[in-house]
XYZ file of C-alpha atoms in Angstrom:
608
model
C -28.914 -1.633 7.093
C -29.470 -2.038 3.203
C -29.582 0.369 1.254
C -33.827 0.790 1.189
C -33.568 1.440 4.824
C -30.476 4.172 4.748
C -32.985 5.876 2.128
C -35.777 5.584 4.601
C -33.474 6.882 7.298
C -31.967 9.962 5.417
C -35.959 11.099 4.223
C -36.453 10.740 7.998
C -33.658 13.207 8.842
C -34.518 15.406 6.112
C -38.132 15.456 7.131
C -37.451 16.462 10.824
C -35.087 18.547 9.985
C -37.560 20.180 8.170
C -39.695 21.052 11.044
C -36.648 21.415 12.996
C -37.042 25.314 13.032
C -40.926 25.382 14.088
C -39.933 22.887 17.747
C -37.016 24.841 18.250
C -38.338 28.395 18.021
C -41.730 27.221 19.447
C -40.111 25.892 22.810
C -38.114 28.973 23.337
C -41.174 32.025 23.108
C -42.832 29.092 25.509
C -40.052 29.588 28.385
C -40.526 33.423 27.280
C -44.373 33.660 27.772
C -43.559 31.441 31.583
C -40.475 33.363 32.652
C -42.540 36.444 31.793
C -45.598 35.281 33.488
C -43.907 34.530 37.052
C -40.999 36.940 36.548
C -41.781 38.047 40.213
C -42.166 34.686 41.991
C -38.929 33.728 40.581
C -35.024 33.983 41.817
C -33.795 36.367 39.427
C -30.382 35.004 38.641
C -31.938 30.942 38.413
C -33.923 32.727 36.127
C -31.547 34.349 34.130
C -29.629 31.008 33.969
C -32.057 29.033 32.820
C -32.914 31.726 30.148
C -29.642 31.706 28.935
C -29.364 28.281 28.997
C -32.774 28.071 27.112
C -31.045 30.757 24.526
C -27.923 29.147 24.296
C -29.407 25.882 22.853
C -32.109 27.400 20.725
C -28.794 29.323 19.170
C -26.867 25.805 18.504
C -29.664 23.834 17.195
C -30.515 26.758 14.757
C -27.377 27.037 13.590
C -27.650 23.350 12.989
C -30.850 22.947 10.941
C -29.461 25.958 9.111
C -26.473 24.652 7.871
C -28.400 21.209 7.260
C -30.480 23.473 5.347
C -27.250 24.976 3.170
C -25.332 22.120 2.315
C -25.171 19.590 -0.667
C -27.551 16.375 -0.655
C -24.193 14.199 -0.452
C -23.146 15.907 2.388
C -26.763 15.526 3.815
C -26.349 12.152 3.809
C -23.978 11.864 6.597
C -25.541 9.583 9.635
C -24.173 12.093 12.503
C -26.643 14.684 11.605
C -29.059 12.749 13.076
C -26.859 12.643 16.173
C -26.683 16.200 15.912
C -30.590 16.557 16.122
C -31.664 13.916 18.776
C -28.255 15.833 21.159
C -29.796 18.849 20.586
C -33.804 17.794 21.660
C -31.989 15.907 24.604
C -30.468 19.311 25.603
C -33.298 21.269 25.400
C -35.156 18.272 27.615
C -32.549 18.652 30.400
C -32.876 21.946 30.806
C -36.576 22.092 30.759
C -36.459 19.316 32.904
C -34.296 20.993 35.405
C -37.346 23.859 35.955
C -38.773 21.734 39.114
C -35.179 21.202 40.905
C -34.370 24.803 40.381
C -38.039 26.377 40.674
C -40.601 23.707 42.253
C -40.272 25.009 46.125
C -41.614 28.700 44.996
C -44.876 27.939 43.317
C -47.741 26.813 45.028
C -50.294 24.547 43.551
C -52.028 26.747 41.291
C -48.679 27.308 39.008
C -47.268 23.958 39.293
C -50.198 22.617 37.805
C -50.188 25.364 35.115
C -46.488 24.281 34.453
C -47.511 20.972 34.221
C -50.115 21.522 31.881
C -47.773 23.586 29.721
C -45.139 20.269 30.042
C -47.702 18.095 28.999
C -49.026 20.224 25.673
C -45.232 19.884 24.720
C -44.919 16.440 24.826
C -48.253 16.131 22.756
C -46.291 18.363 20.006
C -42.835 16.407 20.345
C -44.871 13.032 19.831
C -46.348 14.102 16.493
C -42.208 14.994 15.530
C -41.643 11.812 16.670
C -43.906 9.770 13.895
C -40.735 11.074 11.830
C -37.957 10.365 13.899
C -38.657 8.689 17.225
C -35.974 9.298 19.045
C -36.214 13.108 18.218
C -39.567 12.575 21.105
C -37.393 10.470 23.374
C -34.945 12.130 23.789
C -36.974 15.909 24.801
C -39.952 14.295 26.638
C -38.336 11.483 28.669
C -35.967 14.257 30.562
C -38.794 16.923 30.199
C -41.666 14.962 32.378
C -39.866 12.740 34.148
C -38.850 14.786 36.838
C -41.906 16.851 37.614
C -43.545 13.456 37.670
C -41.277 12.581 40.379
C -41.403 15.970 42.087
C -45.404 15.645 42.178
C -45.180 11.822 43.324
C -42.585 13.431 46.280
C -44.673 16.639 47.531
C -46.572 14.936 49.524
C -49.686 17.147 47.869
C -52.529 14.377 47.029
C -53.524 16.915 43.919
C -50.135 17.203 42.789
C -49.253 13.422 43.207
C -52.315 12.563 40.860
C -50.829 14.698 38.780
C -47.712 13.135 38.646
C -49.070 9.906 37.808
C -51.024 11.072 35.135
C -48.056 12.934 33.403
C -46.379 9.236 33.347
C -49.664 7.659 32.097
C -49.889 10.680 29.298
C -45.710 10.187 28.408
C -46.121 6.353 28.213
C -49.544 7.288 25.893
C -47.581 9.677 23.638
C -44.775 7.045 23.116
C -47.111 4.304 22.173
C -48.612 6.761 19.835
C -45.445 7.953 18.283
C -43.635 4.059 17.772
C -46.834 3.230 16.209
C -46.654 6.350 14.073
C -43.260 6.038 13.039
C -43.343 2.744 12.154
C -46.371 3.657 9.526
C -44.299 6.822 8.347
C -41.594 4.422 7.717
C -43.593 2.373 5.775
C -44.918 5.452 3.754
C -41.645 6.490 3.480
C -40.553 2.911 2.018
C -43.166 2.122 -0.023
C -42.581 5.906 -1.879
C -39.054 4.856 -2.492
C -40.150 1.304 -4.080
C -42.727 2.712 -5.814
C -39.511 5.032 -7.409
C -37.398 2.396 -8.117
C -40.347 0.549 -10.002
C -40.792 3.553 -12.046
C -36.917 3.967 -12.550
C -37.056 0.000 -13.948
C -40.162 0.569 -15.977
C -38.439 3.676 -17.059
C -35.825 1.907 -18.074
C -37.033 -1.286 -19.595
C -39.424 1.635 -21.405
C -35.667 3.225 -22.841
C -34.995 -0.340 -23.940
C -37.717 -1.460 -25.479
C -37.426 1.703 -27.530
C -33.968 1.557 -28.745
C -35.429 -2.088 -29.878
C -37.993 -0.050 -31.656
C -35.581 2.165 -33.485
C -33.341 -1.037 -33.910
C -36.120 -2.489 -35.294
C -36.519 0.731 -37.665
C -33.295 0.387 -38.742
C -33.031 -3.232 -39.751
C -35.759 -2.824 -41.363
C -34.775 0.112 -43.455
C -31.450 -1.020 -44.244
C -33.092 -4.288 -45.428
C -36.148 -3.297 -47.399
C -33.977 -0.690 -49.132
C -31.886 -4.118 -50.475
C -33.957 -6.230 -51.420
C -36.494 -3.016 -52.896
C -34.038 -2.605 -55.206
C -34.053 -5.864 -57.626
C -37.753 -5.982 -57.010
C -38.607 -2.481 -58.137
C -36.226 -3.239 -61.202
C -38.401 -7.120 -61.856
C -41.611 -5.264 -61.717
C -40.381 -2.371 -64.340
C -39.355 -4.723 -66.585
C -42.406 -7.292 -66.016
C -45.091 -4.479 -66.801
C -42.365 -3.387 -70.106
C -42.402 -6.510 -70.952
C -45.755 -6.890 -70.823
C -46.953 -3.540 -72.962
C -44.579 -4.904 -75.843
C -45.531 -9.070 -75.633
C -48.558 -10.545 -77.591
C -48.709 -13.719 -77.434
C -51.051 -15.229 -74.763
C -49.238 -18.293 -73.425
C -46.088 -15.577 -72.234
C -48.621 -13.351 -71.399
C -49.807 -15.830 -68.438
C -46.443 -16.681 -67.747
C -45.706 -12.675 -67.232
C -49.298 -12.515 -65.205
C -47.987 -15.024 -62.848
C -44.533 -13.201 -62.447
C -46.284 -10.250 -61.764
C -48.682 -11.658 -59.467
C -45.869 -13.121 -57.367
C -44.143 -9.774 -57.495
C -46.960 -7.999 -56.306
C -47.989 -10.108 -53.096
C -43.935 -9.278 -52.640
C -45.036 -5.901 -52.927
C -47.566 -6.307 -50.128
C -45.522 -7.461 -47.896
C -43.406 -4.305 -48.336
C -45.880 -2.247 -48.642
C -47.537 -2.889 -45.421
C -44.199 -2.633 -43.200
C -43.891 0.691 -45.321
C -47.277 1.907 -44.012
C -46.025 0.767 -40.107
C -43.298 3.056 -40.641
C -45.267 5.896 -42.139
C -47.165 5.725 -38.843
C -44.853 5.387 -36.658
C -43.379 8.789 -38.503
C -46.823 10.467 -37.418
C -46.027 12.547 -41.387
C -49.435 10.644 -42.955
C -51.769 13.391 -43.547
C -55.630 13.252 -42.737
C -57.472 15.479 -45.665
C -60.889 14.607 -46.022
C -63.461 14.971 -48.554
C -67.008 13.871 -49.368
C -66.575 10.236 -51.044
C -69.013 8.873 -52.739
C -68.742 4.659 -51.333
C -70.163 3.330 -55.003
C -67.226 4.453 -56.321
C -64.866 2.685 -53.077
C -66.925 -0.550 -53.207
C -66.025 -0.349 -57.394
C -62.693 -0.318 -57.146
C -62.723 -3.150 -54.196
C -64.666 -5.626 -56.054
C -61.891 -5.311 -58.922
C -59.744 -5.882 -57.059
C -60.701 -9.051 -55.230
C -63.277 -9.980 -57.429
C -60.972 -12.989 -59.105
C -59.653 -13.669 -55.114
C -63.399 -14.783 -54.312
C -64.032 -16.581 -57.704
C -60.535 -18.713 -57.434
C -62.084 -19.605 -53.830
C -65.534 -19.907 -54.881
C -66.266 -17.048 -52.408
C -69.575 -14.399 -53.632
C -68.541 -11.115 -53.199
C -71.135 -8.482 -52.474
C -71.289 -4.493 -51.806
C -74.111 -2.943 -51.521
C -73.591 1.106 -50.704
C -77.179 2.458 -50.994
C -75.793 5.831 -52.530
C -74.046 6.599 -49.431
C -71.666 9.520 -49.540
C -69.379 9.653 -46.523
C -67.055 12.513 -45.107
C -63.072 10.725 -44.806
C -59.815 10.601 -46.205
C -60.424 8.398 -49.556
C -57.239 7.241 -49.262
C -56.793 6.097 -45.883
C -60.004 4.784 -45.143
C -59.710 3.138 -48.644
C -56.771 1.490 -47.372
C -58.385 0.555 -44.382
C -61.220 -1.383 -45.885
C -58.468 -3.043 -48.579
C -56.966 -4.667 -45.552
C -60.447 -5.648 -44.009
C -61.563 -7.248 -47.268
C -57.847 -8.748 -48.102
C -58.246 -10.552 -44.116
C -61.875 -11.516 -45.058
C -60.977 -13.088 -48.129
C -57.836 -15.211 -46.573
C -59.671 -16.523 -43.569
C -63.237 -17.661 -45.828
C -63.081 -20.904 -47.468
C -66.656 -21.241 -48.175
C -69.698 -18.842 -48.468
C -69.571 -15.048 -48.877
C -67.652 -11.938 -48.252
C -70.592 -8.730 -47.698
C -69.506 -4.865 -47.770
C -72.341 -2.560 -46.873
C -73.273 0.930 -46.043
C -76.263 2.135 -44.217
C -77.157 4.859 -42.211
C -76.723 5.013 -38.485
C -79.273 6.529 -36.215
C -77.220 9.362 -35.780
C -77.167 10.624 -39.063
C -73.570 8.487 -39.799
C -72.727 5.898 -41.756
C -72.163 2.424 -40.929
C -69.296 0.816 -43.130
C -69.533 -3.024 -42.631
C -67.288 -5.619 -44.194
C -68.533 -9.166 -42.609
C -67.869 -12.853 -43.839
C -68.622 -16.034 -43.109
C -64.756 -17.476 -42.452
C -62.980 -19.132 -39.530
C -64.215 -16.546 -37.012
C -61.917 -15.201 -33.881
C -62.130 -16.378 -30.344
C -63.446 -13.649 -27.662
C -59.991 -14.080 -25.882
C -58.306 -13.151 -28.950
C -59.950 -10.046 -30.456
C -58.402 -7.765 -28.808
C -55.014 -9.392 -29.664
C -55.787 -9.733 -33.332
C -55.187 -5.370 -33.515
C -51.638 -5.787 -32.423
C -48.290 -5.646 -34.938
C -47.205 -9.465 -36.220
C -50.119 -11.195 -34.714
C -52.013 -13.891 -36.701
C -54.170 -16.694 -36.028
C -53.945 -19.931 -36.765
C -50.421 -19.092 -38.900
C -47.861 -20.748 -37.087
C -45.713 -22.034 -40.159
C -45.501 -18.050 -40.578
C -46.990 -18.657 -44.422
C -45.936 -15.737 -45.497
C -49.187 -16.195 -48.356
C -50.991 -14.939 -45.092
C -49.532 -11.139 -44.614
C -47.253 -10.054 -42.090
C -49.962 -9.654 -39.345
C -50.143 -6.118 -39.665
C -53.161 -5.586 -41.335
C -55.703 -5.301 -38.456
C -53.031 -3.123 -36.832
C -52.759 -0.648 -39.252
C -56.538 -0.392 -39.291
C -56.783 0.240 -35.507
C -53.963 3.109 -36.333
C -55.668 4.537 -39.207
C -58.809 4.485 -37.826
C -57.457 5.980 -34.497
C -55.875 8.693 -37.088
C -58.815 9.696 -38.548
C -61.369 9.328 -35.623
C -63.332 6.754 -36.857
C -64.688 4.241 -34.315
C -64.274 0.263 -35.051
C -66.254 -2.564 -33.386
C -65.287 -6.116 -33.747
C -67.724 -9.023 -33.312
C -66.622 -12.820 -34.054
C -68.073 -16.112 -33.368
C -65.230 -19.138 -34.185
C -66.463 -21.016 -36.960
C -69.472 -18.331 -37.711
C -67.786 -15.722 -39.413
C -66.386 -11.930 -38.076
C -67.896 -8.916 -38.698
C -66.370 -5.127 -38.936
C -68.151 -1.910 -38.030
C -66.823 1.477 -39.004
C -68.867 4.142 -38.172
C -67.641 7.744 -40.354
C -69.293 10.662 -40.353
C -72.310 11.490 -43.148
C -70.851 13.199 -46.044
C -72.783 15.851 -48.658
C -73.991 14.815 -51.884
C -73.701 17.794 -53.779
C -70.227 17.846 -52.909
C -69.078 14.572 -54.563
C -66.371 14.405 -57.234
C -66.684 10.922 -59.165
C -63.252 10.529 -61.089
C -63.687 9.394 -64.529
C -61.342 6.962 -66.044
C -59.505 7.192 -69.235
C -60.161 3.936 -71.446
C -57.182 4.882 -73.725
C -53.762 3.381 -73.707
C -51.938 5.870 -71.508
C -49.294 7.883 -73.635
C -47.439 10.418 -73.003
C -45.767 13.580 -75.293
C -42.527 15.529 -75.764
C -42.408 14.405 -71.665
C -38.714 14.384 -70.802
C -37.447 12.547 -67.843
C -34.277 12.292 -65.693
C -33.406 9.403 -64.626
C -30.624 8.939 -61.370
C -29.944 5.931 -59.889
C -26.811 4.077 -59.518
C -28.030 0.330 -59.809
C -28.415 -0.192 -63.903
C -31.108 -2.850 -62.916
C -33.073 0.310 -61.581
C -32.171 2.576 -64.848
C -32.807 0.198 -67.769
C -36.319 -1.251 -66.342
C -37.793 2.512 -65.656
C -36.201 3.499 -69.332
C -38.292 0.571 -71.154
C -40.947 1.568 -69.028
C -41.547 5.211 -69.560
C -40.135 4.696 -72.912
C -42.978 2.587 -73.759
C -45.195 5.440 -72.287
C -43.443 8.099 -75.367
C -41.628 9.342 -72.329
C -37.974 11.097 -73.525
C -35.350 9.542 -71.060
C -32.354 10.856 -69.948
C -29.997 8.691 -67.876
C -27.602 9.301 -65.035
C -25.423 7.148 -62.414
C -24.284 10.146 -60.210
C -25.506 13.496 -59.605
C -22.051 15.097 -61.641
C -22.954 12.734 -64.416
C -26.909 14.390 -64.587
C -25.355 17.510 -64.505
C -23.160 16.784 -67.651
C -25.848 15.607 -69.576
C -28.813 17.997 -68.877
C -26.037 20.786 -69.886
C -25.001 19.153 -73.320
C -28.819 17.338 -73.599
C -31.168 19.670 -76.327
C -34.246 19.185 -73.896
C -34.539 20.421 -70.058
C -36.291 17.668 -68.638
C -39.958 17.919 -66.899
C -39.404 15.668 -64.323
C -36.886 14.269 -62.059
C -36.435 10.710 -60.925
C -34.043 10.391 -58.327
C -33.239 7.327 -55.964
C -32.387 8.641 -52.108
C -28.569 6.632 -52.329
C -26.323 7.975 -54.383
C -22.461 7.485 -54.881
C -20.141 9.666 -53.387
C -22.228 9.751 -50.510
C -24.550 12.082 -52.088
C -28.715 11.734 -51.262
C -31.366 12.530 -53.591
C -32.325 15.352 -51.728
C -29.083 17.059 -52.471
C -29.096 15.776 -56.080
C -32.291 17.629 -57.025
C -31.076 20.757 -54.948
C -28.045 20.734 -57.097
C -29.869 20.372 -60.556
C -32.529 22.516 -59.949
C -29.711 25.428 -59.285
C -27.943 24.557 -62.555
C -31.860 24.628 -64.512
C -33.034 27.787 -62.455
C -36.063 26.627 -61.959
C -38.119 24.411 -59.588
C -38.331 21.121 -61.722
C -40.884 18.707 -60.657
C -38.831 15.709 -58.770
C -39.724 12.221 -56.863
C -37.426 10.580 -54.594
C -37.410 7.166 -54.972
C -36.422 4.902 -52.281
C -36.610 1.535 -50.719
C -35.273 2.945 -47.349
C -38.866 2.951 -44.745
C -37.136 4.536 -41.897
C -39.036 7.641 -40.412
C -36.056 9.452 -40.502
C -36.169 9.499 -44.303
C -39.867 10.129 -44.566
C -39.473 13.508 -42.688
C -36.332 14.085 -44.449
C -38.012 14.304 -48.064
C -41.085 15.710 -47.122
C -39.386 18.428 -45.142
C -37.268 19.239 -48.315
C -40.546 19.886 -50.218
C -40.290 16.549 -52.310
C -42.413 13.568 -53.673
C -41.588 10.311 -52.147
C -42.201 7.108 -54.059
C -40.685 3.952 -52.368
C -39.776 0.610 -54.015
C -40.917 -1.323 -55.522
C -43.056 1.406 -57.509
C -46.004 -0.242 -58.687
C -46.016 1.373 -62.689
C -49.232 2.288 -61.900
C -48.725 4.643 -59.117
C -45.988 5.751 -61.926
C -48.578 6.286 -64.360
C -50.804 8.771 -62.322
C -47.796 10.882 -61.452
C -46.710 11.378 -65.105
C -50.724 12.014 -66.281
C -50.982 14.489 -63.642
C -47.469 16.590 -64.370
C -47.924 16.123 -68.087
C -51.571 16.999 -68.070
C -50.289 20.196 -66.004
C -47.962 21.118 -68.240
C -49.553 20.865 -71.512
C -52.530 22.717 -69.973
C -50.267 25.980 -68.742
C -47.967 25.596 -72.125
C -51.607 25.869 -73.721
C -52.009 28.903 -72.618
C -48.634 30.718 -72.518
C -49.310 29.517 -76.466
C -52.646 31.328 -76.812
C -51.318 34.356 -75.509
C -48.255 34.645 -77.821
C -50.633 34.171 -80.124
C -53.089 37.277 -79.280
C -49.896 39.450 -78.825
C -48.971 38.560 -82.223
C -45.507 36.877 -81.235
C -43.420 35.348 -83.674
C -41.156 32.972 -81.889
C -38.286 30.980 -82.947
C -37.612 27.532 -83.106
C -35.482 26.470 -80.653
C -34.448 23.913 -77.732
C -37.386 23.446 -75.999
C -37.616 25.499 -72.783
C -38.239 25.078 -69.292
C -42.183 23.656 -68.474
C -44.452 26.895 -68.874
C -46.011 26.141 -65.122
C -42.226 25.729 -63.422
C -41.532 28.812 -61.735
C -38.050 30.807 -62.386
C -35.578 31.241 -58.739
């Protein structure tokens, strides 16, 4: 017996022993209601023996079940307490079988045929115990009929001796019924247990696939944050470089650096958004966007793409206003657009928005490229897939761009329909909710050179690379720079430094196994106040994500592009002149006369 079939055999057990209680009690107030109904046609001490005997048993086999009942599942698994069962039905079949050689010559027809009847309705109950455990019916209704059968066959009584035969006819019946019926309960009972120990593999290969999802995590966290690290420092000092150089043959040659170190950045920045995801910490906050100003900022972007390729690039947005996340589903349509431009060698790349019959808004980004087969577009959504990549060009993305749509899309409700035809051209379909007018907020751009005032940064990282590119950088913004290796060494120089700085710039790894997290905890005790401070990292794990955020932090992960840089400092610097603005004007209508003196903490930074 393997080991399928000793599982089958204990659920058997456990299942009959189950119902154990219901035959045992059930068969002893039967011999109660028939002793009591011919208590006077019966010898009083037969009678009295064959109740006790009846008592006796019903006694063992419930103190059987009960300790089944009691003990442990190891100790249920024991094969003699099936014994034990099948001994005790067998028992209580002798001695109701012994009720015509003790009683049969007192009755007359009447009551043996009502004793019969009675003999008969319990083998009808013992066959539906035995579709759990055959020999449980076996072993009561064999010794239970047989010999009334025989007795009626013997009597000489034509009624009686029809009876007789039937009784065999009904017990051969009831076993047919019950072999067939176990052997399907056995087959329940088996497939149950397979059915378990699929779901115990799948549950397992489901464990392993996940520790290769967090191993994958991992890898890629420990390995991003690497190789971040010298390209966060190239693109610092490319854009430096770039603010201070004039003359237009380096210029190019920078432009080409930079565009190399920006489709780097892609790459990056796309496993970054995977692991964003996968953190479930991106945000959905929508607003009422205004698509002119989305389709603007797309065709700069990828207006030289299409012109290189001799691609047209049209957007047409009607005045649409839409209700979304500008962000996200800015991001989303970035990676549409970015796979429409790769895959079209010829023709044109359309964006449009028009109004749905619904009252939505149909985004559409469609092109006239290499098309997708119908066997493939569902397979197109999922992580690292790419057509018609195998080299694994690494000019063509990651194959993550589709997926992150699905995701994004998925994240802020918004329903996407794919339609291809190979050779034709694919088209996109987002349909986002109708967004008010009057509610629009069109951001206007600055066409100055972006400087910055008496703006004092701190600077921690322990790669110099990192430190000397973000120096020249925010130096060339009129930023004030302070510099630091370790967390003591900040501390040291913010105490001795004549400015308190207005911002701090701290990478997550630290020496002496000190995080950035902790850093800016530690400075912002020996300041007082709640400085302003980003965490900059190349580490994409989830982990860290929740980490930062949880601590109340900016998160900025490298390679920074300066840009993303830029907006940060506008915004706090904008802040803080605005709020020192006013602490100003109301010195002024008090009639203060203040001191000149170190400069003190930000205005707008509030005191622990």
């Amino acid at each position: 017996m393997n080991e399928l079939d000793q599982k089958v055999y204990r659920e058997q057990i456990r299942l009959i022993y189950a119902q154990g209680p219901v035959l045992v009690l059930g068969a002893a107030l039967c011999a109660i209601i028939i002793s009591l109904y011919l208590w006077r046609h019966l010898p009083q001490n037969a009678l009295f023996l064959w109740l006790g005997a009846i008592t006796l048993t019903t006694v063992l086999r419930m103190w059987v079940i009960l300790t089944f009942q009691r003990i442990s599942e190891a100790d249920r698994e024991r094969r003699h307490w099936g014994v034990f069962f099948w001994i005790g039905t067998l028992s209580a079949g002798l001695i109701w079988g012994a009720w015509p050689l003790m009683f049969y010559s007192v009755y007359d027809a009447d009551h043996l045929l009502l004793i019969s009847a009675v003999f008969a309705a319990m083998v009808a109950v013992s066959a539906a115990s035995g579709n759990i455990y055959l020999p449980s019916f076996l072993s009561f209704s064999v010794p239970l009929i047989m010999p009334m059968a025989v007795a009626h066959l013997l009597s000489g009584d034509g009624v009686l001796a029809v009876t007789g035969v039937l009784l065999l006819v009904f017990l051969a019946v009831n076993y047919f019924l019950a072999s067939r019926g176990s052997l399907q309960y056995r087959e329940l009972i088996r497939s149950r247990f397979e059915k378990q120990v699929l779901l115990e593999q799948l549950e397992a290969e489901k464990r392993i696939a996940d520790r290769a999802v967090i191993a994958k995590s991992r890898f890629l966290a420990a390995a991003s944050h690497d190789m971040r690290q010298p390209l966060h420092a190239m693109g610092l000092f490319l854009r430096a470089l770039r603010n201070r150089e004039s003359d237009p043959k380096q210029l190019r040659i920078i432009d080409g650096m930079s565009m190399s170190s920006d489709s780097l950045s892609g790459l990056f920045n796309s496993l970054l958004d995977v692991s964003r995801l996968d953190a479930e910490i991106i945000e959905f906050l929508p607003t009422h966007v205004l698509v002119e100003e989305l389709f603007d900022g797309l065709r700069a972007q990828f207006v030289q793409q299409c012109a290189n390729k001799d691609i047209e690039l049209a957007a047409q947005s009607r005045d649409c206003v839409v209700y979304t996340d500008a962000i996200l589903f800015g991001r989303v349509l970035r990676n549409l657009l970015s796979n429409a431009v790769r895959y079209t060698s010829h023709g044109q790349v359309d964006l449009s928005c028009e109004e749905a019959s619904d009252g939505s808004k149909i985004i559409t980004v469609q092109d006239t490229g290499i098309g997708i087969p119908q066997e493939e577009l569902e397979e197109v959504f999922s992580e690292y897939y790419q057509l018609n990549n195998p080299e694994r060009d690494r000019g063509k993305g990651l194959g993550l761009g589709l997926s992150i749509v699905r995701r994004l899309c998925d994240l802020m409700g918004l329903q996407i329909s794919l339609h291809s035809e190979v050779n034709q051209g694919t088209q996109f379909r987002i349909s986002v909710p109708a967004g008010d007018p009057t509610q629009v907020l069109k951001s206007k751009e600055s066409s100055t050179p972006f400087r910055v005032q008496e703006f004092c940064v701190l600077l921690i990282d322990d790669e110099q690379q990192v430190l000397s590119g973000t120096r020249h950088l925010l130096e060339g913004w009129g930023c004030e720079v302070i510099l630091a290796n370790t967390v003591r060494e900040a501390l040291g120089v913010i105490a001795l430094y004549k400015s308190t700085p207005d911002l701090v710039l701290s990478d997550y790894r630290l020496r002496d196994s000190i995080n950035g997290v902790d850093a800016v905890a530690a400075i912002r005790e020996a300041l007082e106040y709640e400085v302003p401070a980003v965490i900059v990292t190349g580490d994409a794990s989830p982990e860290r994500f929740k980490e930062v955020i949880k601590a109340g932090l900016l998160l900025l992960h490298k390679p920074v592009p300066p840009d993303e840089l830029q907006q940060l400092l506008s915004h706090l610097w904008r802040k803080n002149l605005e709020i020192s603005e006013t602490g100003a004007r109301r010195e002024r209508a008090l009639g203060n006369n203040v001191e000149s003196s170190p400069r003190p903490p930000p205005a707008w930074a509030p005191r622990t």
